[in-house]
PDB file of C-alpha atoms in Angstrom:
ATOM      1  CA  MET A   1      29.555 -42.585  46.593  1.00 44.00           C
ATOM      2  CA  LYS A   2      32.888 -40.774  46.493  1.00 44.00           C
ATOM      3  CA  VAL A   3      33.086 -37.128  45.505  1.00 47.00           C
ATOM      4  CA  ASN A   4      36.440 -35.802  44.318  1.00 51.00           C
ATOM      5  CA  LYS A   5      38.146 -32.774  45.839  1.00 48.00           C
ATOM      6  CA  HIS A   6      37.626 -30.685  42.713  1.00 53.00           C
ATOM      7  CA  ARG A   7      33.854 -31.062  42.955  1.00 50.00           C
ATOM      8  CA  GLN A   8      33.895 -30.367  46.700  1.00 47.00           C
ATOM      9  CA  MET A   9      35.768 -27.098  46.136  1.00 47.00           C
ATOM     10  CA  LYS A  10      33.397 -26.172  43.310  1.00 50.00           C
ATOM     11  CA  PHE A  11      30.327 -26.630  45.486  1.00 49.00           C
ATOM     12  CA  ALA A  12      31.975 -24.854  48.401  1.00 44.00           C
ATOM     13  CA  ARG A  13      32.460 -21.766  46.227  1.00 46.00           C
ATOM     14  CA  PHE A  14      28.928 -22.121  44.877  1.00 50.00           C
ATOM     15  CA  PHE A  15      27.315 -22.181  48.307  1.00 47.00           C
ATOM     16  CA  MET A  16      29.502 -19.325  49.533  1.00 44.00           C
ATOM     17  CA  VAL A  17      27.878 -17.217  46.827  1.00 50.00           C
ATOM     18  CA  LEU A  18      24.449 -18.353  48.036  1.00 49.00           C
ATOM     19  CA  ILE A  19      25.283 -17.449  51.622  1.00 45.00           C
ATOM     20  CA  GLY A  20      26.280 -14.028  50.370  1.00 46.00           C
ATOM     21  CA  LEU A  21      22.739 -13.584  49.035  1.00 49.00           C
ATOM     22  CA  LEU A  22      21.113 -14.195  52.423  1.00 49.00           C
ATOM     23  CA  PRO A  23      21.456 -10.611  53.748  1.00 46.00           C
ATOM     24  CA  LEU A  24      19.488  -9.422  50.715  1.00 48.00           C
ATOM     25  CA  VAL A  25      16.787 -11.967  51.526  1.00 46.00           C
ATOM     26  CA  VAL A  26      16.640 -11.197  55.237  1.00 45.00           C
ATOM     27  CA  PHE A  27      16.687  -7.412  55.026  1.00 46.00           C
ATOM     28  CA  GLY A  28      14.852  -6.869  51.742  1.00 52.00           C
ATOM     29  CA  GLN A  29      11.225  -6.172  52.578  1.00 56.00           C
ATOM     30  CA  LYS A  30      10.084  -6.944  49.054  1.00 84.00           C
ATOM     31  CA  THR A  31      12.446  -9.824  48.379  1.00 89.00           C
ATOM     32  CA  THR A  32      11.626 -13.539  48.310  1.00 92.00           C
ATOM     33  CA  PHE A  33      14.098 -16.420  48.129  1.00 92.00           C
ATOM     34  CA  THR A  34      13.079 -20.042  47.392  1.00 93.00           C
ATOM     35  CA  PRO A  35      15.873 -22.650  47.414  1.00 94.00           C
ATOM     36  CA  ASP A  36      15.052 -26.190  46.230  1.00 94.00           C
ATOM     37  CA  MET A  37      17.536 -29.019  46.909  1.00 94.00           C
ATOM     38  CA  MET A  38      17.283 -32.468  45.291  1.00 95.00           C
ATOM     39  CA  VAL A  39      19.175 -35.744  45.757  1.00 95.00           C
ATOM     40  CA  GLY A  40      18.577 -38.248  42.975  1.00 94.00           C
ATOM     41  CA  ASN A  41      19.782 -41.543  41.554  1.00 93.00           C
ATOM     42  CA  ARG A  42      21.971 -39.875  38.880  1.00 90.00           C
ATOM     43  CA  ALA A  43      22.847 -36.467  40.293  1.00 92.00           C
ATOM     44  CA  TYR A  44      22.281 -33.948  43.023  1.00 91.00           C
ATOM     45  CA  GLY A  45      20.812 -30.583  42.176  1.00 90.00           C
ATOM     46  CA  TYR A  46      20.071 -27.119  43.474  1.00 92.00           C
ATOM     47  CA  THR A  47      17.580 -24.541  42.221  1.00 92.00           C
ATOM     48  CA  HIS A  48      16.605 -21.153  43.547  1.00 93.00           C
ATOM     49  CA  THR A  49      14.414 -18.240  42.557  1.00 93.00           C
ATOM     50  CA  LEU A  50      15.235 -14.808  43.958  1.00 93.00           C
ATOM     51  CA  ASN A  51      12.586 -12.113  43.374  1.00 94.00           C
ATOM     52  CA  HIS A  52      12.847  -8.447  44.267  1.00 92.00           C
ATOM     53  CA  GLN A  53       9.854  -6.187  43.703  1.00 92.00           C
ATOM     54  CA  LEU A  54      10.842  -2.671  42.605  1.00 91.00           C
ATOM     55  CA  SER A  55       7.264  -1.409  42.248  1.00 91.00           C
ATOM     56  CA  ASP A  56       3.717  -2.642  41.774  1.00 91.00           C
ATOM     57  CA  LYS A  57       4.518  -3.370  38.131  1.00 94.00           C
ATOM     58  CA  ILE A  58       8.266  -4.132  37.952  1.00 95.00           C
ATOM     59  CA  THR A  59      10.031  -7.177  39.452  1.00 95.00           C
ATOM     60  CA  LEU A  60      13.627  -8.381  39.149  1.00 94.00           C
ATOM     61  CA  GLN A  61      14.287 -12.129  39.210  1.00 95.00           C
ATOM     62  CA  ASN A  62      17.372 -14.315  39.463  1.00 94.00           C
ATOM     63  CA  LEU A  63      16.871 -17.996  38.593  1.00 94.00           C
ATOM     64  CA  VAL A  64      19.659 -20.542  39.152  1.00 92.00           C
ATOM     65  CA  LEU A  65      19.619 -24.253  38.329  1.00 90.00           C
ATOM     66  CA  PHE A  66      22.633 -26.474  38.943  1.00 87.00           C
ATOM     67  CA  ASP A  67      22.753 -30.246  38.454  1.00 89.00           C
ATOM     68  CA  SER A  68      25.910 -32.326  38.960  1.00 88.00           C
ATOM     69  CA  GLU A  69      26.386 -36.016  38.264  1.00 89.00           C
ATOM     70  CA  TYR A  70      28.081 -38.086  40.945  1.00 87.00           C
ATOM     71  CA  GLN A  71      30.651 -39.545  38.551  1.00 81.00           C
ATOM     72  CA  ASP A  72      31.021 -37.312  35.474  1.00 74.00           C
ATOM     73  CA  ASP A  73      31.640 -33.542  35.595  1.00 73.00           C
ATOM     74  CA  LYS A  74      31.345 -33.106  31.826  1.00 74.00           C
ATOM     75  CA  HIS A  75      27.587 -33.717  31.993  1.00 77.00           C
ATOM     76  CA  ASN A  76      26.841 -31.026  34.570  1.00 84.00           C
ATOM     77  CA  ILE A  77      23.712 -28.990  33.814  1.00 85.00           C
ATOM     78  CA  PHE A  78      23.603 -25.278  34.596  1.00 86.00           C
ATOM     79  CA  PHE A  79      21.090 -22.494  34.008  1.00 90.00           C
ATOM     80  CA  ILE A  80      21.361 -18.902  35.277  1.00 92.00           C
ATOM     81  CA  ARG A  81      18.931 -16.215  34.138  1.00 94.00           C
ATOM     82  CA  ASN A  82      18.386 -12.628  35.279  1.00 95.00           C
ATOM     83  CA  THR A  83      15.015 -11.191  34.285  1.00 96.00           C
ATOM     84  CA  ILE A  84      13.108  -7.948  34.518  1.00 96.00           C
ATOM     85  CA  ALA A  85       9.332  -8.429  34.481  1.00 97.00           C
ATOM     86  CA  TYR A  86       6.681  -5.808  33.772  1.00 97.00           C
ATOM     87  CA  LYS A  87       3.105  -6.495  34.861  1.00 96.00           C
ATOM     88  CA  LEU A  88       0.472  -5.859  32.182  1.00 97.00           C
ATOM     89  CA  PRO A  89      -3.330  -5.808  32.527  1.00 93.00           C
ATOM     90  CA  LYS A  90      -5.403  -9.002  32.673  1.00 90.00           C
ATOM     91  CA  ASN A  91      -2.778 -11.296  34.262  1.00 94.00           C
ATOM     92  CA  PHE A  92      -0.156 -10.830  31.523  1.00 98.00           C
ATOM     93  CA  ILE A  93       3.534 -10.218  32.260  1.00 97.00           C
ATOM     94  CA  LEU A  94       6.227  -9.097  29.800  1.00 98.00           C
ATOM     95  CA  ASN A  95       9.721 -10.456  30.547  1.00 98.00           C
ATOM     96  CA  ALA A  96      13.201  -9.712  29.208  1.00 97.00           C
ATOM     97  CA  GLY A  97      16.184 -11.709  30.448  1.00 95.00           C
ATOM     98  CA  PHE A  98      19.743 -12.792  29.837  1.00 94.00           C
ATOM     99  CA  GLY A  99      22.019 -15.457  31.265  1.00 93.00           C
ATOM    100  CA  VAL A 100      24.015 -18.587  30.594  1.00 91.00           C
ATOM    101  CA  LYS A 101      22.992 -22.219  30.128  1.00 87.00           C
ATOM    102  CA  ASN A 102      24.260 -25.296  28.321  1.00 79.00           C
ATOM    103  CA  PRO A 103      25.874 -24.658  25.859  1.00 75.00           C
ATOM    104  CA  GLY A 104      26.495 -20.896  26.396  1.00 84.00           C
ATOM    105  CA  LYS A 105      25.151 -17.362  26.769  1.00 91.00           C
ATOM    106  CA  PHE A 106      21.571 -16.478  25.825  1.00 94.00           C
ATOM    107  CA  ALA A 107      18.986 -13.679  25.852  1.00 96.00           C
ATOM    108  CA  SER A 108      15.213 -13.983  25.762  1.00 96.00           C
ATOM    109  CA  VAL A 109      11.980 -11.992  25.542  1.00 97.00           C
ATOM    110  CA  TYR A 110       8.681 -13.662  26.395  1.00 97.00           C
ATOM    111  CA  LEU A 111       5.105 -13.033  27.448  1.00 98.00           C
ATOM    112  CA  GLN A 112       3.490 -14.882  30.361  1.00 97.00           C
ATOM    113  CA  TYR A 113      -0.105 -15.447  31.364  1.00 98.00           C
ATOM    114  CA  GLN A 114      -0.757 -16.210  35.042  1.00 96.00           C
ATOM    115  CA  TRP A 115      -3.939 -17.615  36.528  1.00 95.00           C
ATOM    116  CA  LYS A 116      -4.429 -18.518  40.186  1.00 94.00           C
ATOM    117  CA  GLU A 117      -7.517 -19.566  42.075  1.00 91.00           C
ATOM    118  CA  ASN A 118      -7.530 -20.964  45.620  1.00 90.00           C
ATOM    119  CA  ASP A 119      -5.138 -23.940  45.599  1.00 93.00           C
ATOM    120  CA  PHE A 120      -4.449 -24.054  41.835  1.00 97.00           C
ATOM    121  CA  GLN A 121      -1.957 -22.028  39.809  1.00 97.00           C
ATOM    122  CA  LEU A 122      -1.150 -22.022  36.081  1.00 98.00           C
ATOM    123  CA  VAL A 123       1.518 -19.988  34.269  1.00 97.00           C
ATOM    124  CA  TYR A 124       2.087 -20.219  30.510  1.00 98.00           C
ATOM    125  CA  GLY A 125       4.808 -18.364  28.629  1.00 97.00           C
ATOM    126  CA  ILE A 126       5.785 -17.963  24.979  1.00 98.00           C
ATOM    127  CA  GLY A 127       8.569 -15.962  23.369  1.00 97.00           C
ATOM    128  CA  THR A 128      11.948 -16.149  21.698  1.00 96.00           C
ATOM    129  CA  THR A 129      15.440 -16.993  22.924  1.00 95.00           C
ATOM    130  CA  TYR A 130      18.708 -16.253  21.134  1.00 95.00           C
ATOM    131  CA  GLN A 131      21.550 -18.715  21.728  1.00 89.00           C
ATOM    132  CA  LYS A 132      23.597 -19.427  18.611  1.00 85.00           C
ATOM    133  CA  GLY A 133      20.404 -18.646  16.704  1.00 89.00           C
ATOM    134  CA  PHE A 134      16.779 -17.886  17.499  1.00 94.00           C
ATOM    135  CA  THR A 135      14.414 -20.460  18.974  1.00 94.00           C
ATOM    136  CA  LEU A 136      10.759 -20.423  19.918  1.00 96.00           C
ATOM    137  CA  GLU A 137      10.474 -20.994  23.655  1.00 95.00           C
ATOM    138  CA  GLN A 138       7.360 -22.133  25.488  1.00 96.00           C
ATOM    139  CA  SER A 139       7.050 -22.737  29.223  1.00 96.00           C
ATOM    140  CA  LEU A 140       4.398 -24.145  31.529  1.00 97.00           C
ATOM    141  CA  LEU A 141       3.994 -24.187  35.282  1.00 97.00           C
ATOM    142  CA  VAL A 142       1.106 -26.021  36.959  1.00 98.00           C
ATOM    143  CA  GLU A 143       0.818 -26.265  40.747  1.00 97.00           C
ATOM    144  CA  TYR A 144      -1.928 -27.850  42.847  1.00 97.00           C
ATOM    145  CA  THR A 145      -1.851 -27.668  46.657  1.00 96.00           C
ATOM    146  CA  PRO A 146      -5.035 -29.229  48.092  1.00 96.00           C
ATOM    147  CA  LYS A 147      -5.656 -29.022  51.816  1.00 95.00           C
ATOM    148  CA  LEU A 148      -5.008 -32.323  53.638  1.00 96.00           C
ATOM    149  CA  THR A 149      -5.246 -31.308  57.304  1.00 94.00           C
ATOM    150  CA  GLU A 150      -5.370 -28.091  59.300  1.00 91.00           C
ATOM    151  CA  LYS A 151      -1.589 -27.697  58.945  1.00 92.00           C
ATOM    152  CA  TRP A 152      -0.598 -29.723  55.878  1.00 96.00           C
ATOM    153  CA  GLN A 153      -1.290 -29.375  52.160  1.00 97.00           C
ATOM    154  CA  GLY A 154      -0.601 -31.770  49.329  1.00 97.00           C
ATOM    155  CA  LEU A 155       1.734 -30.667  46.560  1.00 97.00           C
ATOM    156  CA  LEU A 156       1.769 -31.471  42.852  1.00 98.00           C
ATOM    157  CA  ARG A 157       3.954 -29.193  40.722  1.00 97.00           C
ATOM    158  CA  LEU A 158       5.027 -29.510  37.094  1.00 97.00           C
ATOM    159  CA  SER A 159       7.366 -27.070  35.370  1.00 95.00           C
ATOM    160  CA  ALA A 160       8.364 -27.564  31.743  1.00 95.00           C
ATOM    161  CA  VAL A 161      10.273 -25.596  29.109  1.00 93.00           C
ATOM    162  CA  GLY A 162      10.845 -26.391  25.438  1.00 92.00           C
ATOM    163  CA  ASN A 163      12.914 -24.645  22.748  1.00 91.00           C
ATOM    164  CA  VAL A 164      12.552 -25.423  19.044  1.00 91.00           C
ATOM    165  CA  ASN A 165      13.973 -23.990  15.836  1.00 90.00           C
ATOM    166  CA  ARG A 166      13.228 -24.862  12.213  1.00 87.00           C
ATOM    167  CA  GLN A 167      15.346 -28.002  12.359  1.00 85.00           C
ATOM    168  CA  GLU A 168      14.958 -29.557  15.786  1.00 84.00           C
ATOM    169  CA  TYR A 169      13.896 -29.562  19.408  1.00 86.00           C
ATOM    170  CA  THR A 170      17.022 -27.922  20.822  1.00 84.00           C
ATOM    171  CA  ARG A 171      16.489 -27.853  24.587  1.00 86.00           C
ATOM    172  CA  GLY A 172      13.838 -28.908  27.045  1.00 88.00           C
ATOM    173  CA  PHE A 173      13.146 -30.060  30.560  1.00 91.00           C
ATOM    174  CA  GLN A 174      10.275 -31.310  32.697  1.00 93.00           C
ATOM    175  CA  HIS A 175      10.547 -31.104  36.487  1.00 95.00           C
ATOM    176  CA  LEU A 176       7.896 -32.805  38.634  1.00 96.00           C
ATOM    177  CA  ARG A 177       7.447 -32.451  42.393  1.00 97.00           C
ATOM    178  CA  MET A 178       5.006 -34.571  44.438  1.00 98.00           C
ATOM    179  CA  GLY A 179       4.759 -34.299  48.204  1.00 97.00           C
ATOM    180  CA  VAL A 180       3.431 -32.246  51.071  1.00 97.00           C
ATOM    181  CA  LYS A 181       3.661 -28.634  52.174  1.00 96.00           C
ATOM    182  CA  LYS A 182       3.474 -26.961  55.581  1.00 94.00           C
ATOM    183  CA  ASP A 183       3.858 -23.197  55.913  1.00 91.00           C
ATOM    184  CA  ASN A 184       7.095 -22.352  54.036  1.00 92.00           C
ATOM    185  CA  LEU A 185       8.437 -25.911  53.819  1.00 96.00           C
ATOM    186  CA  SER A 186       7.790 -28.421  50.995  1.00 97.00           C
ATOM    187  CA  LEU A 187       9.229 -31.929  50.645  1.00 97.00           C
ATOM    188  CA  GLY A 188       8.619 -35.163  48.782  1.00 97.00           C
ATOM    189  CA  LEU A 189       9.484 -37.008  45.587  1.00 98.00           C
ATOM    190  CA  ALA A 190      11.197 -35.365  42.615  1.00 97.00           C
ATOM    191  CA  VAL A 191      11.642 -36.194  38.930  1.00 96.00           C
ATOM    192  CA  ASN A 192      13.908 -34.183  36.602  1.00 93.00           C
ATOM    193  CA  LEU A 193      13.912 -34.944  32.871  1.00 91.00           C
ATOM    194  CA  GLU A 194      16.403 -33.076  30.646  1.00 88.00           C
ATOM    195  CA  GLN A 195      16.815 -33.071  26.860  1.00 87.00           C
ATOM    196  CA  PHE A 196      19.748 -31.608  24.891  1.00 81.00           C
ATOM    197  CA  ASN A 197      20.022 -31.890  21.133  1.00 74.00           C
ATOM    198  CA  MET A 198      22.671 -29.176  20.853  1.00 56.00           C
ATOM    199  CA  SER A 199      25.231 -30.768  23.187  1.00 50.00           C
ATOM    200  CA  TRP A 200      24.258 -34.226  24.468  1.00 52.00           C
ATOM    201  CA  ASN A 201      21.250 -36.495  24.709  1.00 63.00           C
ATOM    202  CA  HIS A 202      18.666 -37.147  27.421  1.00 79.00           C
ATOM    203  CA  PHE A 203      18.990 -37.466  31.191  1.00 85.00           C
ATOM    204  CA  GLU A 204      16.656 -38.648  33.921  1.00 90.00           C
ATOM    205  CA  ASN A 205      16.980 -38.068  37.642  1.00 92.00           C
ATOM    206  CA  TYR A 206      14.649 -39.551  40.309  1.00 96.00           C
ATOM    207  CA  GLY A 207      14.906 -38.723  43.983  1.00 97.00           C
ATOM    208  CA  VAL A 208      13.695 -36.552  46.842  1.00 98.00           C
ATOM    209  CA  PHE A 209      13.571 -32.794  47.365  1.00 97.00           C
ATOM    210  CA  VAL A 210      13.263 -30.132  50.044  1.00 97.00           C
ATOM    211  CA  LYS A 211      12.127 -26.597  49.238  1.00 96.00           C
ATOM    212  CA  VAL A 212      11.926 -23.555  51.521  1.00 94.00           C
ATOM    213  CA  ASN A 213      10.147 -20.240  50.850  1.00 90.00           C
ATOM    214  CA  LEU A 214      11.939 -17.373  52.601  1.00 84.00           C
TER     215      LEU A 214
END
């Protein structure tokens, strides 16, 4: 598949920014960086989560999602959100964030509940997002990592987000990862499903992924 020069330059600039983040990851004692790269039948994608813990209760997070079709730049998917999270009692977390995503700027406030036991993790969130109007946003993360051998674990991870207003389902996605995990490395099969009622219709992407926890 041929990639035009414009897209090559765009991704070169994009990854230069990512390289610029690495010193923060390497030298920040309370910083974690988790890049996830996917190659699929429709598009290639990149996602990362950058967390920096300010205190026992306050954490800053930068979440980036970028998805680019091989043939059509106008259907690129992007999501960038910067969040401050405050830890509450009994596994609750209050979040406030702002960023940009298709089709523009947004701000959100939401409450999360986190539950983790051994090799199972569940995170549910509910709140409101403002982007050309208010929507109710719900999110779900489920991850199961059973032990397979002394060094390897299985991996099943589902992350989903849905936004609705009084008229329609405005934005949603479901990302599924199935594979294996060893230490800080995860790899396997990937499925990305995207829905847009505010800008365009539905997209599916099936492929493989590699994720690293730094």
